[in-house]
Coordinates of C-alpha atoms in Angstrom, one line a residue:
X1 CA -23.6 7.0 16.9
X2 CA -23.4 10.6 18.6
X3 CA -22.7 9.6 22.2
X4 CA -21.2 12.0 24.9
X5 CA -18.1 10.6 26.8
X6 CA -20.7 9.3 29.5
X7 CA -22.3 7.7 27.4
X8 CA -19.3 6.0 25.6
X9 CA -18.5 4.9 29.2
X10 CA -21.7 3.4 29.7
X11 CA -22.1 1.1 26.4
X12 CA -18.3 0.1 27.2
X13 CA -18.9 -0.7 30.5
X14 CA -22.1 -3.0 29.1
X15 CA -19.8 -4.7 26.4
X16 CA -16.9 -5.9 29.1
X17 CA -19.9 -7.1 30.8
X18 CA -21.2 -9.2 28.1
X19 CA -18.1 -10.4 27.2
X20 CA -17.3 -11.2 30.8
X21 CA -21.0 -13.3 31.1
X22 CA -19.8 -15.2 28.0
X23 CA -16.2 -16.4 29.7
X24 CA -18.3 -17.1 32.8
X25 CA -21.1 -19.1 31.2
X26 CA -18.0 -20.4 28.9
X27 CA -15.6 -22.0 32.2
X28 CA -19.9 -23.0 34.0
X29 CA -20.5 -25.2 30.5
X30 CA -16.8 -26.8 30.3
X31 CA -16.5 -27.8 34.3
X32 CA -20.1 -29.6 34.4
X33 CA -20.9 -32.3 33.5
X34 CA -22.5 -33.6 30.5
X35 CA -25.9 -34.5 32.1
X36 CA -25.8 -31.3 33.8
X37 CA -25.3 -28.9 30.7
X38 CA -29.2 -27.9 29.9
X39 CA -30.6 -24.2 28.9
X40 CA -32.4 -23.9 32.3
X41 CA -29.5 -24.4 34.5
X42 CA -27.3 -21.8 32.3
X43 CA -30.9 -19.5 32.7
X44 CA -30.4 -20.2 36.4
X45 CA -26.2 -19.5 36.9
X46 CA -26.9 -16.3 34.7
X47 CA -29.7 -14.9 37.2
X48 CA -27.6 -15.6 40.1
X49 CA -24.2 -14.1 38.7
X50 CA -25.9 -10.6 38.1
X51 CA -27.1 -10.6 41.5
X52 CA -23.6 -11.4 43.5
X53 CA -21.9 -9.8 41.1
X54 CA -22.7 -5.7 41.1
X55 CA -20.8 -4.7 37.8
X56 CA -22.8 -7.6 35.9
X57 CA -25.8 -5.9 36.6
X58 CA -25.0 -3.1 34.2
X59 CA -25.8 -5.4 31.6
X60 CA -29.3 -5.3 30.8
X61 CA -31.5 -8.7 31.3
X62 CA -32.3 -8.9 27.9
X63 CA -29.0 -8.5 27.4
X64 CA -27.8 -11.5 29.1
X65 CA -30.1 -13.7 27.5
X66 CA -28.7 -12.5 24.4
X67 CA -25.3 -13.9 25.3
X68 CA -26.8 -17.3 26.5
X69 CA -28.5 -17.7 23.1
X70 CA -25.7 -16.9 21.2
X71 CA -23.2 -19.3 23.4
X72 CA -26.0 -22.4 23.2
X73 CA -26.1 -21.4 19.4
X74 CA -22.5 -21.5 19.0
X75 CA -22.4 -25.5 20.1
X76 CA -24.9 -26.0 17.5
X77 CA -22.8 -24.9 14.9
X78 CA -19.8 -26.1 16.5
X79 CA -22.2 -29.7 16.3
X80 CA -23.2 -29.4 13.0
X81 CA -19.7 -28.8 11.6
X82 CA -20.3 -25.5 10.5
X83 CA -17.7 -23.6 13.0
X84 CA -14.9 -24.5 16.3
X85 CA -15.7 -24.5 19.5
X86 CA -16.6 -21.8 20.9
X87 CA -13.4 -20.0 23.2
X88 CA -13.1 -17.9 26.0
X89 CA -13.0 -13.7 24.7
X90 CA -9.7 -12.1 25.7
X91 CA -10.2 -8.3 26.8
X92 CA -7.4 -6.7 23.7
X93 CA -8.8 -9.5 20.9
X94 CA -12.3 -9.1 21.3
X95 CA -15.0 -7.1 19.5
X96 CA -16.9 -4.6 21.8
X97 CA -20.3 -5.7 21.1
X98 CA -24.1 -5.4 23.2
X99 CA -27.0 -7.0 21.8
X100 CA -30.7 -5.2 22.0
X101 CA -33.3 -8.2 21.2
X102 CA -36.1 -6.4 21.5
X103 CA -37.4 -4.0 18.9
X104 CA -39.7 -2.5 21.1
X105 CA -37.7 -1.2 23.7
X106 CA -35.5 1.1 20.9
X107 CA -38.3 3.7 20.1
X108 CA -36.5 4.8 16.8
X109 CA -37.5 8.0 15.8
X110 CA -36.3 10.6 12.6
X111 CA -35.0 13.8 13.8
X112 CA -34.3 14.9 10.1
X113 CA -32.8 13.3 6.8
X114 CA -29.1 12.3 8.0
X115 CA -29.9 11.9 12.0
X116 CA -32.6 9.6 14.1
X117 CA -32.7 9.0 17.6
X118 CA -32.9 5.6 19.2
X119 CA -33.6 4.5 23.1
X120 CA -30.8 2.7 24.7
X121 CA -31.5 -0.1 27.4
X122 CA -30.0 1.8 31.0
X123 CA -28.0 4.3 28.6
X124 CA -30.7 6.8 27.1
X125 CA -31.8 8.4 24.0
X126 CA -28.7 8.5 21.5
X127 CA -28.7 10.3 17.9
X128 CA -27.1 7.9 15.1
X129 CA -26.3 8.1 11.3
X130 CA -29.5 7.4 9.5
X131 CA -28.1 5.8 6.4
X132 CA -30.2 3.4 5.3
X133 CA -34.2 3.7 5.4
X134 CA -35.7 1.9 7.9
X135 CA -39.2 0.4 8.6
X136 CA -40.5 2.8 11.6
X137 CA -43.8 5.2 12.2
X138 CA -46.3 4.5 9.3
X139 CA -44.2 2.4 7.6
X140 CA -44.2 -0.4 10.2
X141 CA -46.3 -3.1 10.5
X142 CA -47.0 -6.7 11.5
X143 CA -44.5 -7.3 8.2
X144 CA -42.4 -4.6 8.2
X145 CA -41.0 -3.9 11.9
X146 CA -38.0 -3.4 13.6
X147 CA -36.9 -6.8 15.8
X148 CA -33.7 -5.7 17.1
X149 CA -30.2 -4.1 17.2
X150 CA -27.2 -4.8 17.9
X151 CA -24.1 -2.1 19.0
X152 CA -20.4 -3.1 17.7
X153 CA -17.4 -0.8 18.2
X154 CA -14.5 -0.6 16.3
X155 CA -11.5 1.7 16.0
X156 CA -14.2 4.8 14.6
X157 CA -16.2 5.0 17.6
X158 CA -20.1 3.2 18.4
X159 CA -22.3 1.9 15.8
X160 CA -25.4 0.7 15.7
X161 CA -27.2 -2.2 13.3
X162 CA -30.5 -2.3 13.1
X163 CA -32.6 -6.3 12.5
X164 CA -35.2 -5.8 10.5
X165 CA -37.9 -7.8 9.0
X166 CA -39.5 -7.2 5.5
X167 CA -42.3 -8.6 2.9
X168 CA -40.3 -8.3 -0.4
X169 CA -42.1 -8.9 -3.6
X170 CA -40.7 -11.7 -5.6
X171 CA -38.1 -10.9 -7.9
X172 CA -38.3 -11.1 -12.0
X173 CA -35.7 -12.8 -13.9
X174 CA -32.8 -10.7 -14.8
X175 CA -32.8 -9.8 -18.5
X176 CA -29.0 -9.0 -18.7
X177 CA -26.4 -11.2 -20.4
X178 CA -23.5 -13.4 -18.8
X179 CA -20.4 -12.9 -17.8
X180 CA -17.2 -13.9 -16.3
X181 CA -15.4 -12.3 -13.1
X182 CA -11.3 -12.4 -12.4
X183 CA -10.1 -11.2 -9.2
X184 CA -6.6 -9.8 -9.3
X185 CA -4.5 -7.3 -7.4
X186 CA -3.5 -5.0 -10.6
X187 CA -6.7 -5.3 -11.7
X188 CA -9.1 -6.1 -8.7
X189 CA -12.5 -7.1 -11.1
X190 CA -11.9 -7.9 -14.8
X191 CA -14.8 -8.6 -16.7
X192 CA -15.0 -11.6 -19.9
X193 CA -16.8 -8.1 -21.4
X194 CA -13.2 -6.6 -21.6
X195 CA -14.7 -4.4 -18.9
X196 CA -12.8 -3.8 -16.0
X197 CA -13.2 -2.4 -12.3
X198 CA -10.2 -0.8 -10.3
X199 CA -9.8 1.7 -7.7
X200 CA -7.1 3.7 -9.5
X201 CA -8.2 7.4 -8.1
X202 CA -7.1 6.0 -5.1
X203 CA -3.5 4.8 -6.2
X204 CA -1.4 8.5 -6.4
X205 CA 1.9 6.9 -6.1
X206 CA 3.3 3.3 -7.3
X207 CA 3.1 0.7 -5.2
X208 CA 1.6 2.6 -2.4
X209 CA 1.0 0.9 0.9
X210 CA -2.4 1.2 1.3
X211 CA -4.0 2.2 -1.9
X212 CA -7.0 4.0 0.4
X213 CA -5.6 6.5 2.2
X214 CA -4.7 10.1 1.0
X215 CA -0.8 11.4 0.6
X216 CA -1.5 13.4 4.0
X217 CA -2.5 9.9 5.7
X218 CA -0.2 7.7 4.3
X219 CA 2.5 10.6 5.3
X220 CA 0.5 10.2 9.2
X221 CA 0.3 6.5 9.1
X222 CA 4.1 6.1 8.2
X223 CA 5.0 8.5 11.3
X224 CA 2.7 7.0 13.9
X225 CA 4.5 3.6 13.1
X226 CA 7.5 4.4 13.2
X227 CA 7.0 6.4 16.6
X228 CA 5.3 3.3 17.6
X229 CA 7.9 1.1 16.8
X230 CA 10.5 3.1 19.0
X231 CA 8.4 3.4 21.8
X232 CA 8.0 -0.2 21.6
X233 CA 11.6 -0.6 21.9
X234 CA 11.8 0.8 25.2
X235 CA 9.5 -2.0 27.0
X236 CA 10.5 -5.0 28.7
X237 CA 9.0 -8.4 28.3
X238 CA 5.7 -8.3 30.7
X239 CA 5.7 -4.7 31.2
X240 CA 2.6 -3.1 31.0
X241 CA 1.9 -0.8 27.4
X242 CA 2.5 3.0 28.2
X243 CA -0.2 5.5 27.7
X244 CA 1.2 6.7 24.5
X245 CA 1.9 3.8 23.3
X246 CA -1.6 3.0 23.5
X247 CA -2.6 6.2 22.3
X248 CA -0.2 5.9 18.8
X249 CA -2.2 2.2 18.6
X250 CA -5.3 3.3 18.6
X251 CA -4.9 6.7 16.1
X252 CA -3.0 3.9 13.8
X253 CA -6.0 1.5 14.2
X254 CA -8.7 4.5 13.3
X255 CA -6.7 5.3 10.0
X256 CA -6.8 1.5 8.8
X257 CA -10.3 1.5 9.8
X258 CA -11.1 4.2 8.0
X259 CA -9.2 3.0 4.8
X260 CA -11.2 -0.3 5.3
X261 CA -14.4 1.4 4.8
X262 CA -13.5 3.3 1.9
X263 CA -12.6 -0.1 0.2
X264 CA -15.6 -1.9 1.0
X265 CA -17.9 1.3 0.3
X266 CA -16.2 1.1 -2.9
X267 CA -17.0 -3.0 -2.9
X268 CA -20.9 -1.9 -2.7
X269 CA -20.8 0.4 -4.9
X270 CA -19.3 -1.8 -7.5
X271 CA -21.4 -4.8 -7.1
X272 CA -24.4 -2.9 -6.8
X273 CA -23.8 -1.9 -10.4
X274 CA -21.9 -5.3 -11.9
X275 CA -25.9 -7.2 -10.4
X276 CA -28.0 -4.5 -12.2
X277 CA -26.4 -5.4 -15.4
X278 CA -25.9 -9.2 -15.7
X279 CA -28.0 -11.9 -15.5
X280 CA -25.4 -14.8 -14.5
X281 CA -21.9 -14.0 -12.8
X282 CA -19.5 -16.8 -12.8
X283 CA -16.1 -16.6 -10.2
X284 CA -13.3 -18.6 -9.3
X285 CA -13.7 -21.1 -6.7
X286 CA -10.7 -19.5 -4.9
X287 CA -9.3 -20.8 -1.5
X288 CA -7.9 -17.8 -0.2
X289 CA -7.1 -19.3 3.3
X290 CA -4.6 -21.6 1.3
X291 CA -3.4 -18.9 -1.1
X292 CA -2.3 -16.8 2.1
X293 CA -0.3 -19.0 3.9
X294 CA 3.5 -18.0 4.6
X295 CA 6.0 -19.4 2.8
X296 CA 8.5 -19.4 5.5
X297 CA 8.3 -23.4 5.9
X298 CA 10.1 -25.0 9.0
X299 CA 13.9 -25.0 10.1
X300 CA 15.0 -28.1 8.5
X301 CA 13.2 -26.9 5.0
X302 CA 13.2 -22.6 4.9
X303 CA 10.9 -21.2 2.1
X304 CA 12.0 -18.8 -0.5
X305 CA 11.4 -15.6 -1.4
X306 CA 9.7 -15.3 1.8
X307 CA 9.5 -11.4 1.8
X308 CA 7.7 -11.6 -1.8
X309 CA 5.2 -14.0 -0.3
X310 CA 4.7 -11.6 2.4
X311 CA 3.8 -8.7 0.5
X312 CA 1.6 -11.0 -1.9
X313 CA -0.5 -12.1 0.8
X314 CA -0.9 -8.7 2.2
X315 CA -2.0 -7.4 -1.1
X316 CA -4.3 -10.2 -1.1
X317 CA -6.3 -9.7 2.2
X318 CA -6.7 -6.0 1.2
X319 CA -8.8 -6.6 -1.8
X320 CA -10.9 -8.8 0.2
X321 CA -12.0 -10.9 -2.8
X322 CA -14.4 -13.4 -0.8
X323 CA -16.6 -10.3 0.9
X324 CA -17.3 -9.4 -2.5
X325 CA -18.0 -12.5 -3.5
X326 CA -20.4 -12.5 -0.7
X327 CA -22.0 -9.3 -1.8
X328 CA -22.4 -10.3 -5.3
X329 CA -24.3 -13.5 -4.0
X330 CA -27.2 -11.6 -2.8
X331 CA -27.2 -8.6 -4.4
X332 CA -27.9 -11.0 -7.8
X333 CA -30.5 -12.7 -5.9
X334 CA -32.3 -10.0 -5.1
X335 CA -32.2 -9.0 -9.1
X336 CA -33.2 -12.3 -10.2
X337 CA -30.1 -13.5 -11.1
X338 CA -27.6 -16.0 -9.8
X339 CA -23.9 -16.2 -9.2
X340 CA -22.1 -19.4 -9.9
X341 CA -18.4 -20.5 -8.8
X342 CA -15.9 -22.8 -11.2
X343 CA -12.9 -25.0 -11.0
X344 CA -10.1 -22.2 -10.2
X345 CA -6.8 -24.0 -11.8
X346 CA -5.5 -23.1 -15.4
X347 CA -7.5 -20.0 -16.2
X348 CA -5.1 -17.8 -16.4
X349 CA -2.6 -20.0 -18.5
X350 CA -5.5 -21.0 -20.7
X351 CA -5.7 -19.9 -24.1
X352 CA -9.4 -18.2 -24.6
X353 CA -9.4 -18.1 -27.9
X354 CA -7.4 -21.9 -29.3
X355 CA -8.5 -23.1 -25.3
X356 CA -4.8 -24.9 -25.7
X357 CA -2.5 -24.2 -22.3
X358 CA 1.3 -23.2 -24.0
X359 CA 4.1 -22.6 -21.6
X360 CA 5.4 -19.2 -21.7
X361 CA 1.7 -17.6 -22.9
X362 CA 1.5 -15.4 -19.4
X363 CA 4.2 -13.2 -20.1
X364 CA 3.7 -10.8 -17.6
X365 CA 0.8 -9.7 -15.0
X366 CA -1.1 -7.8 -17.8
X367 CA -0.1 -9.6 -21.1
X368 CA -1.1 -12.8 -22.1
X369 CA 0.5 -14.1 -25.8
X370 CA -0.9 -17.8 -27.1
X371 CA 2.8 -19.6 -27.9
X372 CA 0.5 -21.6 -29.8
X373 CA 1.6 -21.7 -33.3
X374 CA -2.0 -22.4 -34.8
X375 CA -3.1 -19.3 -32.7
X376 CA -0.5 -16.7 -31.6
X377 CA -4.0 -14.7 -29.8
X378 CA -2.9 -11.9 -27.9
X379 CA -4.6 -9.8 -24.9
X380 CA -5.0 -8.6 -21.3
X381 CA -4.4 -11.7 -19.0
X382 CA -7.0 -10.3 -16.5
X383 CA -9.5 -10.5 -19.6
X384 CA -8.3 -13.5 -20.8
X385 CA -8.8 -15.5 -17.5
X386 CA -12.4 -13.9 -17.4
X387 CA -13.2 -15.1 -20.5
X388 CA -12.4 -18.9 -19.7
X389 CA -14.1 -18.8 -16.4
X390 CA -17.5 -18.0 -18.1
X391 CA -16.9 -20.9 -21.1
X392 CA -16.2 -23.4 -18.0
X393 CA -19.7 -22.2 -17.0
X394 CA -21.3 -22.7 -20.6
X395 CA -19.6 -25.8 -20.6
X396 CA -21.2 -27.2 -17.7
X397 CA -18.7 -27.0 -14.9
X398 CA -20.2 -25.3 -12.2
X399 CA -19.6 -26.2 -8.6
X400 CA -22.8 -27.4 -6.6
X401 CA -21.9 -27.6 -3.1
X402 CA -23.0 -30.0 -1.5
X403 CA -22.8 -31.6 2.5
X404 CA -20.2 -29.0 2.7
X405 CA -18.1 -29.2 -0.1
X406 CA -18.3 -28.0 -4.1
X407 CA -19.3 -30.8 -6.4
X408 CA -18.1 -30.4 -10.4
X409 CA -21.6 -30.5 -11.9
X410 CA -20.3 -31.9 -15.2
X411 CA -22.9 -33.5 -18.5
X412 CA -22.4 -37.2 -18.5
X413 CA -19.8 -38.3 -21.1
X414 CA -18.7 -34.8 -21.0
X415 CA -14.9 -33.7 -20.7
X416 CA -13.0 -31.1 -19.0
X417 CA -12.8 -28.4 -21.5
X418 CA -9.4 -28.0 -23.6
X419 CA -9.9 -26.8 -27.3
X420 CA -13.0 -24.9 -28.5

């Protein structure tokens, strides 16, 4: 969003609101009692905060009832063992956020092809970034309407997300073939097609930092750190951060922000293109929490190679495997095809050709040699560990999950697969 430096002061002052209502109506729900907790009596404390409380008032009423929904719905989840409990927001760790429930009160209109305007509740009319089309003027309808917004800030500045609703005609069944997906650093998509994805115009130096930034930004990035880092120096334990300290954080947060969205534009763009093709896409059931924990290990038992680990793990989180995961999921559903996950263990020390696992065959990140003497096959690993995720899939091991957790789907009598 385009907003003036009034403006920007307004929406602020509407997020520390919210998040203040949500600490509030967090300590009210945890010092009742259990018989006590109902929706109407949280309706009630909300009413009464905004009107003792002046600076709560600059929250709109809608607003308000946002947050209670969204705290009531958090205990839901929380009950139904799909997330925690729900915690108080701390002012530093805490996305800026205001929710807009109502549709009707945003009066979207187009100004011209890249800019619109929208209505903001005690704020005003704001211009934004049209980037995607939306379902306003003739195009709306009792099907195809606009039912709300929400406005989340992050290190760039103000954005806006419109909820939509939308008749979509059923989808036909994808006519594309199969095929396997391995997710790797070096390589961050390999295809069982010997096709392969990577971001290499990106990557102007070897092992550079953050493969998403230019020379000129890396050059930036490594200067505001290190100025950061001295500054830092300088403060004692429970002193209060300078001004430009603050100021070096935030111009270091808006260069990883922008190198995040480069990487996930580059995400959509990619998955957009790997759904149109194929019909079936079969992953790795990975658990990424697990594969990024530190290896530091306790006192009594230090881990090794604890640097290496480190770096590993950060190279990990950058390529942000499960969000596209995620994007292939629906982006395949929407084409009529479907994405299935299996077992994760041995396929890259597999054999895709013999389908024997020899010690010594992954030789190096990007070479994979069968020791097998029957075979002797020789490849790129990446491809190698694509093709043996898509025969688990012809063989009948996909995961189904299942109250929570993947289920191997296996043919009765059927074993795991070894040998072709």
């Amino acid at each position: 969003m385009a907003l003036s430096p009034a403006q920007v002061r307004l929406i602020d002052e509407q997020a520390h609101a919210a998040r203040t209502m949500w600490n509030c109506l967090h300590d009210w729900w945890t010092m009742l009692p259990k018989g006590k907790r109902t929706l109407a009596a949280a309706d009630a404390a909300i009413r009464q905060a905004r009107k003792e409380i002046d600076w709560l008032a600059v929250l709109p009423a809608q607003a308000a009832q946002a947050v209670l929904k969204t705290y009531f719905q958090a205990w839901k989840n929380c009950w139904d063992g799909r997330a925690d409990e729900p915690n108080f927001k701390a002012r530093f760790r805490t996305v800026m956020s205001v929710d807009i429930p109502q549709g009707r009160d945003l009066a979207i209109s187009r100004v011209h092809r890249r800019w619109g305007m929208v209505n903001i509740p005690k704020v005003g009319r704001v211009r934004f970034r049209w980037t995607k089309s939306l379902p306003v003027g003739k195009r709306a309808d009792t099907e195809n309407r606009i039912t709300g917004a929400r406005l989340v800030k992050d290190a760039l500045g103000w954005h806006i997300a419109f909820r939509a609703t939308t008749l979509e005609p059923a989808s036909m069944p994808h006519p594309g073939p199969q095929v396997g997906i391995d997710a790797g650093i070096t390589v961050p998509l390999a295809l069982s097609d010997s096709e392969k994805y990577d971001h290499d115009e990106w990557k102007s130096g070897k092992d550079k930092p953050n493969a998403w930034l230019t020379d000129t930004e890396q050059a930036k990035l490594l200067r505001l750190e290190q100025r950061a880092a001295h500054r830092k120096s300088f403060r004692k334990r429970g002193e209060r951060t300078s001004n430009r300290l603050r100021a070096d954080y935030d111009q270091i947060q808006q260069l990883r922000a922008r190198a995040k969205r480069r990487h996930q534009d580059w995400q959509h763009q990619t998955t957009t293109e790997i759904a149109a093709k194929y019909s079936v896409i079969v992953v790795e059931d990975l658990a990424i929490t697990n594969m990024t924990k530190s290896a530091k290990g306790t006192i009594a038992e230090p881990g090794k190679n604890v640097a290496q680990k480190s770096g590993l793990n950060r190279s990990i989180s950058q390529e942000a495997w499960g969000r596209a995961v995620t994007m292939l999921a629906y982006k395949t559903a929407q084409r009529g095809g479907s994405l299935h996950k299996v077992p994760a263990p041995g396929t890259s020390r597999r054999c895709s050709a013999c389908g024997f696992t020899t010690p010594g065959s992954r030789q190096s990140q990007a070479v994979f040699v069968c020791k097998n003497p029957d075979c002797g096959w020789s490849g790129n690993a990446d491809h190698n560990a694509a093709r043996n995720i898509l025969h688990l899939y012809r063989m009948g091991h996909a995961l189904v999950p299942a109250a929570g957790r993947a289920v191997v789907r296996r043919p009765r009598g059927a074993k795991p697969a070894t040998a072709r």
